[in-house]
Coordinates of N, CA and C and ligand atoms in Angstrom, one line a residue:
M1090 N 1.2 -1.2 0.0 CA 0.2 -0.1 0.1 C 0.5 1.3 0.2
I1091 N 0.5 2.5 -1.0 CA 1.2 3.2 -0.9 C 0.9 4.2 0.4
S1092 N 2.0 4.4 1.2 CA 1.4 5.7 1.9 C 1.8 7.0 2.1
L1093 N 0.6 8.1 2.5 CA 0.4 9.1 1.8 C 0.6 9.9 3.4
K1094 N 1.4 9.2 3.9 CA 1.5 10.4 5.3 C 3.2 10.8 5.1
R1095 N 3.9 11.8 5.3 CA 4.7 12.5 5.0 C 5.8 12.4 6.3
Y1096 N 5.4 12.2 7.3 CA 6.6 11.8 8.4 C 6.4 10.4 9.1
Q1097 N 7.3 9.9 9.3 CA 7.4 8.9 9.9 C 8.0 9.3 11.4
L1098 N 7.3 8.9 13.0 CA 8.1 9.3 14.1 C 8.6 7.9 14.7
V1099 N 9.2 7.8 15.4 CA 9.3 6.5 15.9 C 9.3 7.1 17.5
F1100 N 8.6 6.1 18.3 CA 7.9 6.1 19.1 C 9.0 5.4 20.8
A1101 N 9.8 6.3 21.4 CA 10.7 5.2 22.4 C 9.8 4.8 22.9
T1102 N 9.4 3.7 23.0 CA 8.7 2.9 23.9 C 9.1 1.1 23.6
A1103 N 9.0 0.4 24.4 CA 9.0 -1.3 24.3 C 7.5 -1.9 24.3
N1104 N 6.5 -0.9 24.2 CA 5.6 -1.6 24.6 C 4.7 -1.0 23.2
A1105 N 4.3 -2.3 22.7 CA 3.6 -2.6 21.4 C 2.0 -1.8 21.5
N1106 N 1.7 -2.1 22.2 CA 0.5 -1.7 22.1 C -0.2 -0.2 22.6
K1107 N 1.1 0.5 22.7 CA 0.6 2.1 23.0 C 1.2 2.6 21.6
I1108 N 1.7 2.2 20.5 CA 2.2 2.3 19.2 C 0.7 2.1 18.3
S1109 N 0.0 0.7 18.8 CA -1.2 1.0 18.0 C -2.4 1.6 18.6
E1110 N -2.1 2.0 19.6 CA -3.1 2.8 20.3 C -3.0 4.3 19.7
I1111 N -1.9 4.6 20.0 CA -1.1 6.2 19.3 C -1.4 6.4 17.7
N1112 N -1.4 5.4 16.9 CA -1.2 5.3 15.5 C -3.1 5.4 15.5
A1113 N -3.6 4.6 16.2 CA -5.1 4.8 15.5 C -5.5 6.5 15.7
I1114 N -5.0 7.3 16.9 CA -5.1 8.1 17.6 C -4.8 9.6 16.1
L1115 N -3.3 8.9 15.9 CA -3.1 10.2 14.6 C -3.8 10.1 13.3
M1116 N -4.4 9.1 13.2 CA -4.9 8.4 11.7 C -4.9 9.8 11.1
F1117 N -5.6 10.5 11.6 CA -5.2 11.8 10.3 C -4.8 13.0 10.4
T1118 N -3.5 12.7 10.7 CA -2.6 13.6 10.7 C -1.7 13.1 9.5
P1119 N -0.5 14.0 9.0 CA 0.9 13.1 8.1 C 1.6 12.6 8.9
V1120 N 1.0 11.6 10.2 CA 2.4 11.4 10.6 C 2.1 9.6 10.8
T1121 N 3.0 8.6 10.7 CA 2.6 7.4 10.9 C 3.8 7.4 12.1
V1122 N 3.4 6.3 13.4 CA 4.1 5.8 14.0 C 4.6 4.7 14.1
V1123 N 6.7 4.6 14.2 CA 6.3 3.3 14.1 C 7.5 2.9 15.6
S1124 N 7.5 1.4 15.8 CA 8.6 0.8 16.9 C 9.9 1.2 16.3
M1125 N 10.5 1.1 17.6 CA 12.3 0.9 18.0 C 12.5 -0.2 17.2
A1126 N 11.9 -1.1 17.2 CA 12.3 -2.2 16.5 C 12.6 -2.3 15.0
D1127 N 11.3 -1.2 14.5 CA 11.6 -1.1 13.0 C 12.8 -0.7 12.8
I1128 N 13.2 -0.1 13.8 CA 14.7 1.1 13.3 C 15.6 0.2 13.4
G1129 N 15.1 -1.5 14.4 CA 16.4 -2.1 14.4 C 17.1 -1.9 16.0
C1130 N 16.3 -1.1 16.7 CA 16.8 -0.6 18.3 C 16.2 -1.8 19.1
T1131 N 17.0 -2.0 19.7 CA 16.3 -3.1 21.0 C 17.2 -2.5 22.6
D1132 N 17.4 -1.3 22.6 CA 18.0 -1.0 23.5 C 16.8 -0.4 24.9
D1133 N 17.3 -0.6 25.5 CA 17.0 -0.4 27.3 C 17.1 1.2 27.4
I1134 N 16.6 2.1 27.1 CA 17.2 3.7 26.6 C 17.2 4.0 28.2
P1135 N 18.6 4.4 28.9 CA 18.0 5.0 30.2 C 17.3 6.0 30.5
E1136 N 16.7 5.6 31.8 CA 15.8 6.9 32.6 C 16.5 7.7 33.9
T1137 N 17.2 8.1 33.7 CA 18.4 8.3 35.1 C 17.9 9.9 34.9
Q1138 N 16.8 10.7 34.8 CA 16.5 12.1 35.0 C 15.8 12.4 36.4
P1139 N 16.1 13.6 37.1 CA 15.4 13.7 38.3 C 13.9 14.1 38.2
T1140 N 13.6 14.2 36.9 CA 12.3 14.8 37.0 C 11.3 14.1 35.5
I1141 N 10.0 13.7 35.3 CA 9.3 13.0 34.4 C 9.7 13.8 33.5
Q1142 N 9.5 15.4 33.0 CA 9.7 16.0 31.9 C 11.6 15.6 31.3
G1143 N 12.5 15.1 32.1 CA 13.7 15.2 32.0 C 14.0 13.6 31.7
N1144 N 13.6 13.1 32.0 CA 13.6 11.6 31.2 C 12.4 11.4 29.9
A1145 N 11.8 12.1 29.6 CA 11.3 12.0 28.5 C 11.9 12.5 27.7
I1146 N 12.5 13.8 27.8 CA 13.5 14.2 27.0 C 14.7 13.5 26.8
Q1147 N 15.0 13.0 27.8 CA 16.5 12.0 28.0 C 16.0 10.5 26.7
K1148 N 14.9 10.2 27.0 CA 14.6 8.8 26.0 C 14.4 9.1 24.4
A1149 N 13.7 11.1 24.1 CA 13.8 10.8 22.8 C 15.2 11.6 22.2
E1150 N 16.3 12.4 22.7 CA 17.1 12.4 22.5 C 18.2 11.4 22.5
Y1151 N 18.2 10.4 23.5 CA 19.2 9.0 22.9 C 18.7 8.8 21.5
L1152 N 17.2 8.6 21.4 CA 16.9 8.1 20.1 C 17.6 8.7 18.6
H1153 N 17.0 10.0 18.6 CA 17.8 11.0 18.2 C 19.2 11.2 17.6
Q1154 N 19.9 11.1 18.8 CA 21.1 11.2 18.6 C 22.0 9.8 18.1
K1155 N 21.6 8.8 18.6 CA 21.6 7.5 17.8 C 21.3 7.2 16.4
Y1156 N 20.5 7.4 16.3 CA 19.7 6.8 14.6 C 19.3 8.2 13.9
Q1157 N 19.7 9.2 14.2 CA 19.4 10.7 13.5 C 17.5 10.5 13.1
V1158 N 16.8 10.2 13.9 CA 15.6 9.9 13.4 C 14.8 10.9 14.3
D1159 N 13.2 11.7 13.4 CA 12.2 12.1 14.2 C 11.9 10.8 15.6
C1160 N 11.3 11.6 16.3 CA 11.0 10.4 17.1 C 10.3 11.1 18.5
F1161 N 9.7 10.3 19.2 CA 9.1 11.5 20.1 C 8.9 9.9 21.3
S1162 N 8.8 10.8 22.8 CA 8.9 9.3 23.7 C 7.9 10.0 24.8
E1163 N 7.3 9.4 25.8 CA 6.6 9.5 26.4 C 6.9 9.0 28.3
D1164 N 6.6 10.0 28.9 CA 6.8 9.3 30.3 C 5.4 10.1 31.4
S1165 N 5.2 9.1 32.5 CA 3.6 9.9 33.2 C 4.5 9.6 34.9
G1166 N 4.1 10.0 35.7 CA 3.7 9.7 37.2 C 2.8 10.5 37.8
L1167 N 2.7 10.1 39.3 CA 1.6 10.5 40.2 C 2.5 11.6 41.1
E1168 N 1.7 12.7 41.0 CA 2.7 13.1 42.2 C 2.0 13.6 43.5
I1169 N 1.9 13.2 44.6 CA 1.2 13.5 45.9 C 1.7 14.9 46.7
D1170 N 1.2 15.9 46.8 CA 0.7 17.1 47.5 C 2.1 16.8 49.3
A1171 N 1.2 15.9 49.7 CA 1.3 15.8 51.2 C 3.1 15.2 51.5
L1172 N 3.1 14.6 50.0 CA 4.7 13.7 50.0 C 5.9 14.4 49.3
K1173 N 5.6 15.6 49.3 CA 6.7 16.5 48.8 C 6.6 16.0 46.9
G1174 N 5.5 15.7 46.6 CA 5.5 15.5 44.8 C 5.6 13.8 44.5
E1175 N 6.3 13.0 45.5 CA 6.5 11.8 45.7 C 5.0 11.0 45.1
P1176 N 5.3 10.1 44.3 CA 6.7 9.3 44.2 C 7.0 9.7 42.5
G1177 N 6.0 10.4 42.1 CA 6.7 11.2 40.6 C 7.6 10.8 39.8
V1178 N 9.0 10.8 39.5 CA 9.3 10.3 38.8 C 10.0 8.7 39.3
H1179 N 9.4 8.7 40.3 CA 9.6 7.0 41.1 C 8.8 6.3 40.7
S1180 N 7.6 6.6 40.1 CA 6.1 5.9 40.3 C 6.1 4.7 39.9
A1181 N 6.9 4.1 38.7 CA 7.2 2.7 38.6 C 7.5 1.9 39.6
Y1182 N 8.8 2.5 40.0 CA 9.5 1.8 40.8 C 9.1 1.8 42.6
Y1183 N 8.4 2.6 42.7 CA 8.3 3.3 44.1 C 8.6 2.4 45.0
A1184 N 8.0 1.0 45.6 CA 8.1 0.2 46.5 C 9.5 -0.7 46.0
G1185 N 9.9 -0.8 45.0 CA 11.2 -1.4 44.7 C 11.0 -2.1 43.2
N1186 N 9.9 -2.9 43.3 CA 10.0 -3.4 42.1 C 8.9 -3.9 40.6
R1187 N 8.4 -2.2 40.6 CA 6.7 -2.4 39.7 C 6.1 -3.2 39.9
D1188 N 5.8 -3.4 40.9 CA 4.2 -3.8 41.7 C 3.3 -2.9 41.8
A1189 N 2.3 -3.0 41.4 CA 1.1 -2.2 41.3 C 0.7 -1.9 42.8
Q1190 N 0.5 -3.4 43.2 CA 0.0 -3.3 44.6 C 0.8 -2.7 45.7
Q1191 N 2.3 -3.3 45.7 CA 2.8 -2.7 46.6 C 3.2 -0.5 46.4
N1192 N 3.3 -0.2 45.3 CA 3.3 0.9 45.1 C 2.3 1.2 46.2
M1193 N 0.6 1.4 45.7 CA -0.3 1.3 46.3 C -0.2 1.3 47.8
N1194 N 0.5 0.7 48.3 CA -0.1 0.2 49.9 C 1.3 1.0 50.3
L1195 N 2.5 1.5 49.9 CA 3.3 2.5 50.2 C 2.8 3.7 50.3
V1196 N 2.2 4.4 49.2 CA 1.5 5.2 49.6 C 0.7 5.5 50.3
L1197 N 0.0 4.6 50.5 CA -1.0 5.0 51.4 C -0.9 5.0 52.7
T1198 N 0.1 3.9 53.0 CA 1.6 3.7 54.6 C 1.9 5.0 54.9
K1199 N 2.3 5.8 54.0 CA 2.9 7.0 54.1 C 1.9 8.4 54.3
L1200 N 1.1 8.1 53.7 CA 0.1 9.4 53.9 C -0.6 9.1 54.8
G1201 N -0.9 7.6 55.5 CA -2.2 7.3 56.7 C -3.3 8.4 56.8
R1202 N -3.3 8.9 57.5 CA -5.1 9.4 57.6 C -4.9 11.0 57.6
K1203 N -3.7 11.5 56.8 CA -3.6 12.8 56.6 C -4.7 13.7 55.9
R1204 N -5.3 14.6 56.0 CA -6.1 15.2 55.2 C -6.1 15.4 53.9
K1205 N -5.0 16.2 53.9 CA -5.1 16.7 52.7 C -4.8 15.6 51.8
R1206 N -4.8 14.9 51.0 CA -4.6 14.0 49.7 C -4.7 14.8 48.4
T1207 N -4.6 16.0 48.4 CA -4.3 16.2 46.8 C -3.4 15.7 45.8
A1208 N -3.0 15.6 44.7 CA -2.3 14.3 44.0 C -2.6 15.1 42.1
R1209 N -1.6 14.7 41.5 CA -2.2 14.5 40.3 C -1.8 13.7 39.6
F1210 N -1.8 13.5 38.4 CA -1.1 12.2 37.8 C -0.2 13.4 36.3
R1211 N 0.9 13.1 35.8 CA 1.2 13.9 34.9 C 1.9 13.3 33.9
T1212 N 1.7 13.4 32.7 CA 2.7 12.9 31.4 C 3.0 14.0 30.7
V1213 N 4.6 13.8 30.5 CA 4.9 14.7 29.4 C 5.8 14.3 28.2
I1214 N 5.2 14.3 26.9 CA 5.5 13.8 25.4 C 6.5 14.7 25.0
A1215 N 8.2 14.0 24.5 CA 9.2 14.7 23.8 C 9.1 14.2 22.7
L1216 N 9.0 15.5 21.8 CA 9.0 15.1 20.3 C 9.9 15.8 19.7
I1217 N 11.1 15.2 18.7 CA 12.0 15.8 18.3 C 11.6 15.6 16.3
L1218 N 12.0 16.7 16.1 CA 11.5 16.8 14.4 C 12.2 17.6 13.6
D1219 N 12.8 17.0 12.5 CA 13.4 17.9 12.2 C 14.8 18.7 12.8
G1220 N 15.5 18.1 13.8 CA 16.1 18.5 14.9 C 15.8 19.0 16.5
K1221 N 14.2 19.4 15.5 CA 13.7 20.2 17.0 C 12.9 19.8 18.0
Q1222 N 13.0 20.5 19.2 CA 12.8 19.6 20.3 C 11.3 20.8 20.7
H1223 N 10.0 19.2 21.1 CA 9.1 20.0 20.9 C 8.4 19.5 22.6
L1224 N 7.3 20.5 23.6 CA 7.4 19.3 24.9 C 5.8 19.5 25.0
F1225 N 5.3 18.7 25.5 CA 3.6 18.9 25.6 C 3.7 17.5 26.9
E1226 N 2.5 18.7 27.6 CA 2.1 17.8 29.3 C 0.4 17.8 29.3
G1227 N 0.4 16.7 30.1 CA -0.8 16.2 30.3 C -1.0 16.1 31.7
I1228 N -2.1 17.1 32.5 CA -2.2 16.8 33.9 C -3.7 16.4 34.3
C1229 N -3.6 15.2 34.9 CA -4.7 15.4 35.9 C -5.0 15.3 37.3
E1230 N -5.8 16.3 37.5 CA -6.2 16.5 38.7 C -6.7 15.9 39.9
G1231 N -6.8 15.4 41.2 CA -7.6 14.4 41.8 C -6.8 14.3 43.5
T1232 N -7.6 13.4 44.2 CA -7.0 13.5 45.6 C -7.2 11.9 45.7
I1233 N -6.3 11.3 46.9 CA -5.7 10.0 47.1 C -6.7 9.4 47.8
R1234 N -7.5 8.3 47.6 CA -8.2 7.5 48.6 C -7.5 6.9 49.8
L1235 N -8.7 6.6 50.8 CA -8.1 5.9 51.9 C -7.7 4.7 51.4
K1236 N -8.4 3.8 50.6 CA -8.4 2.9 50.5 C -8.4 2.5 48.7
P1237 N -8.0 1.4 48.6 CA -7.9 0.9 47.4 C -9.6 0.7 46.8
S1238 N -10.0 1.0 45.4 CA -11.6 0.8 44.9 C -11.8 0.7 43.5
G1239 N -11.9 -0.6 42.7 CA -11.8 -1.1 41.3 C -10.8 -1.8 41.2
T1240 N -11.3 -2.4 39.7 CA -9.7 -3.1 39.1 C -9.6 -2.6 37.7
G1241 N -9.9 -1.8 37.4 CA -10.0 -1.6 36.2 C -8.1 -0.4 36.3
G1242 N -7.6 -0.3 35.1 CA -7.0 0.7 34.7 C -5.4 -0.4 35.0
F1243 N -4.8 0.6 35.3 CA -3.6 -0.3 36.2 C -2.6 0.8 37.0
G1244 N -1.8 0.5 37.5 CA -0.4 1.4 38.3 C -1.6 1.8 39.8
Y1245 N -1.5 3.0 39.7 CA -2.4 3.6 41.1 C -3.6 4.2 40.9
D1246 N -4.2 3.5 39.5 CA -5.9 4.0 39.6 C -6.5 3.7 40.6
P1247 N -6.5 2.7 41.0 CA -7.7 2.2 42.2 C -7.5 2.9 43.5
I1248 N -6.3 3.8 43.8 CA -6.4 4.9 44.4 C -6.8 6.5 44.1
F1249 N -6.4 6.6 43.0 CA -6.9 8.1 42.5 C -8.3 8.4 42.2
Q1250 N -8.8 9.4 42.6 CA -10.3 9.8 42.3 C -9.5 11.3 41.8
P1251 N -10.1 11.5 40.5 CA -10.2 12.5 39.9 C -11.4 13.4 39.8
N1252 N -10.8 14.7 40.0 CA -11.7 15.9 40.3 C -12.9 15.6 39.6
G1253 N -14.1 16.1 40.5 CA -15.2 15.9 39.7 C -15.8 15.0 39.2
F1254 N -15.6 13.4 39.9 CA -16.1 12.6 39.8 C -16.3 11.9 41.2
D1255 N -17.0 11.1 41.7 CA -16.6 10.1 42.9 C -16.6 8.7 42.9
K1256 N -15.6 8.4 41.6 CA -15.1 7.6 41.7 C -13.8 7.3 41.2
T1257 N -13.0 6.2 41.7 CA -11.6 6.3 41.2 C -11.2 5.7 39.8
F1258 N -10.4 6.0 39.6 CA -10.1 5.4 37.6 C -9.8 4.2 37.8
G1259 N -10.3 3.2 39.0 CA -10.0 2.0 39.1 C -11.2 1.4 38.4
E1260 N -12.4 2.5 38.9 CA -14.0 2.2 39.0 C -14.6 2.9 37.5
L1261 N -14.0 3.8 37.2 CA -14.9 4.5 36.0 C -14.4 3.3 34.6
P1262 N -15.1 3.7 33.9 CA -15.1 2.9 32.0 C -14.0 3.7 31.6
A1263 N -13.0 2.8 31.0 CA -11.7 3.1 30.2 C -11.8 3.7 29.4
E1264 N -13.1 4.3 28.8 CA -13.6 5.8 27.9 C -13.7 6.7 29.0
T1265 N -14.4 6.8 29.8 CA -14.0 7.9 30.6 C -12.7 8.2 30.7
K1266 N -11.7 7.4 31.6 CA -10.7 7.7 31.7 C -9.7 8.2 30.7
N1267 N -9.5 7.7 29.3 CA -9.4 7.9 28.1 C -9.5 9.1 27.7
R1268 N -10.7 10.0 28.0 CA -10.9 11.4 27.8 C -10.7 12.3 28.4
I1269 N -10.0 11.6 29.8 CA -9.9 12.9 30.9 C -8.6 12.9 31.4
S1270 N -7.5 12.0 30.9 CA -6.7 11.2 31.5 C -5.3 12.4 31.4
H1271 N -4.6 12.2 31.9 CA -3.3 13.0 31.6 C -2.7 12.7 30.4
R1272 N -2.9 11.7 30.2 CA -2.2 10.7 28.9 C -2.9 11.3 27.9
A1273 N -4.2 10.9 27.7 CA -5.0 12.0 26.8 C -5.0 13.4 26.4
K1274 N -4.5 14.1 27.5 CA -4.6 15.5 27.3 C -3.2 15.8 26.5
A1275 N -2.2 15.0 26.3 CA -0.9 15.1 26.8 C -0.8 14.6 25.0
V1276 N -1.5 14.1 24.8 CA -1.6 13.3 23.1 C -2.4 14.1 22.2
Q1277 N -3.4 14.2 23.2 CA -4.5 15.3 22.5 C -3.6 16.8 21.4
Q1278 N -2.3 17.3 22.7 CA -1.5 18.4 22.2 C -0.7 18.3 21.4
L1279 N -0.3 17.2 21.1 CA 0.7 16.2 20.3 C -0.4 16.2 19.2
Y1280 N -1.2 15.8 18.8 CA -2.5 15.8 17.9 C -2.5 16.9 17.3
D1281 N -3.3 18.0 18.0 CA -2.9 19.2 17.5 C -2.0 19.6 16.5
F1282 N -0.4 19.5 17.6 CA 0.3 20.0 16.7 C 0.8 19.4 15.2
L1283 N 0.8 18.2 15.2 CA 1.2 17.2 14.4 C -0.3 17.6 13.0
Q1284 N -1.2 17.8 13.4 CA -2.5 17.9 12.6 C -2.5 19.1 11.5
V1285 N -1.4 20.2 12.0 CA -1.3 21.4 11.1 C -0.1 21.2 10.5
L1286 N 0.9 20.5 10.6 CA 2.0 20.2 9.4 C 2.0 20.2 8.2
Ligands
LIG251 P1 6.4 2.3 29.8 O1 7.3 0.9 29.7 O2 5.9 2.8 28.3 O3 7.9 3.6 30.0 P2 5.5 2.5 32.5 O4 5.1 1.7 33.1 O5 6.8 3.3 32.9 O6 5.5 2.2 30.8 P3 4.9 5.2 32.4 O7 6.0 5.8 32.2 O8 3.2 6.0 31.5 O9 4.7 3.7 32.5 O10 4.5 5.6 33.6 C1 5.3 5.2 35.6 C2 4.4 4.9 36.5 O11 3.6 5.5 36.8 C3 3.5 3.6 35.7 O12 4.2 2.4 35.8 C4 2.2 3.7 36.8 O13 2.6 3.4 37.9 C5 2.1 5.0 36.8 N1 1.0 5.5 36.2 C6 1.5 6.5 35.0 N2 -0.1 6.5 34.0 C7 -0.5 6.0 34.9 C8 -2.3 5.7 34.9 O14 -2.9 6.3 34.1 N3 -2.5 5.3 36.2 C9 -2.2 4.6 36.8 N4 -1.0 4.6 37.0 C10 -0.2 5.7 36.2

């Protein structure tokens, strides 16, 4: 099939689901998204920066410097005000081993019965196009429940209640989460940018 798309972007993720998901979202843009494997990259890209934005930039720059390709990356995390922004950049490995249950337990133990439970999910997308960097950010504000509720989503979803709802991300339908989430907002900005190229 002849592709009429004018740009090919490499997505700096090892997650194949994320690639097909984003290609569906970017269907009406001049962009096709391909995987790292498609350009022969099987590297485990380092994520050693102290911020979510820093890690997103690090991943995109790694691919751009090594392969000279147009590319983008995404990094996300949960920031809890009463824990001074933790788990933040450490969200995936907060309790040590990428276990969502243990991560949530650690958050709930550290928070105890504190009244201040405000938090936000943050996603940063770093795009490098024609050698220029562009950043897109999506934020979803909410509060941390006293205990987990619901089995939907992943990660911290069962303890995070987005503002304006009385259910956690773990209880809300996926369509609702995908409409209001940090990731949805960041991807929407990327979409708006790419559509007018
Ligand atoms: P990659 O392989 O794509 O990097 P990841 O699991 O590291 O996947 P993210 O960088 O998007 O995913 O997010 C880091 C962690 O932040 C993730 O492991 C979760 O613990 C948490 N997190 C991010 N987005 C979340 C969401 O929508 N709901 C619940 N937890 C989330």
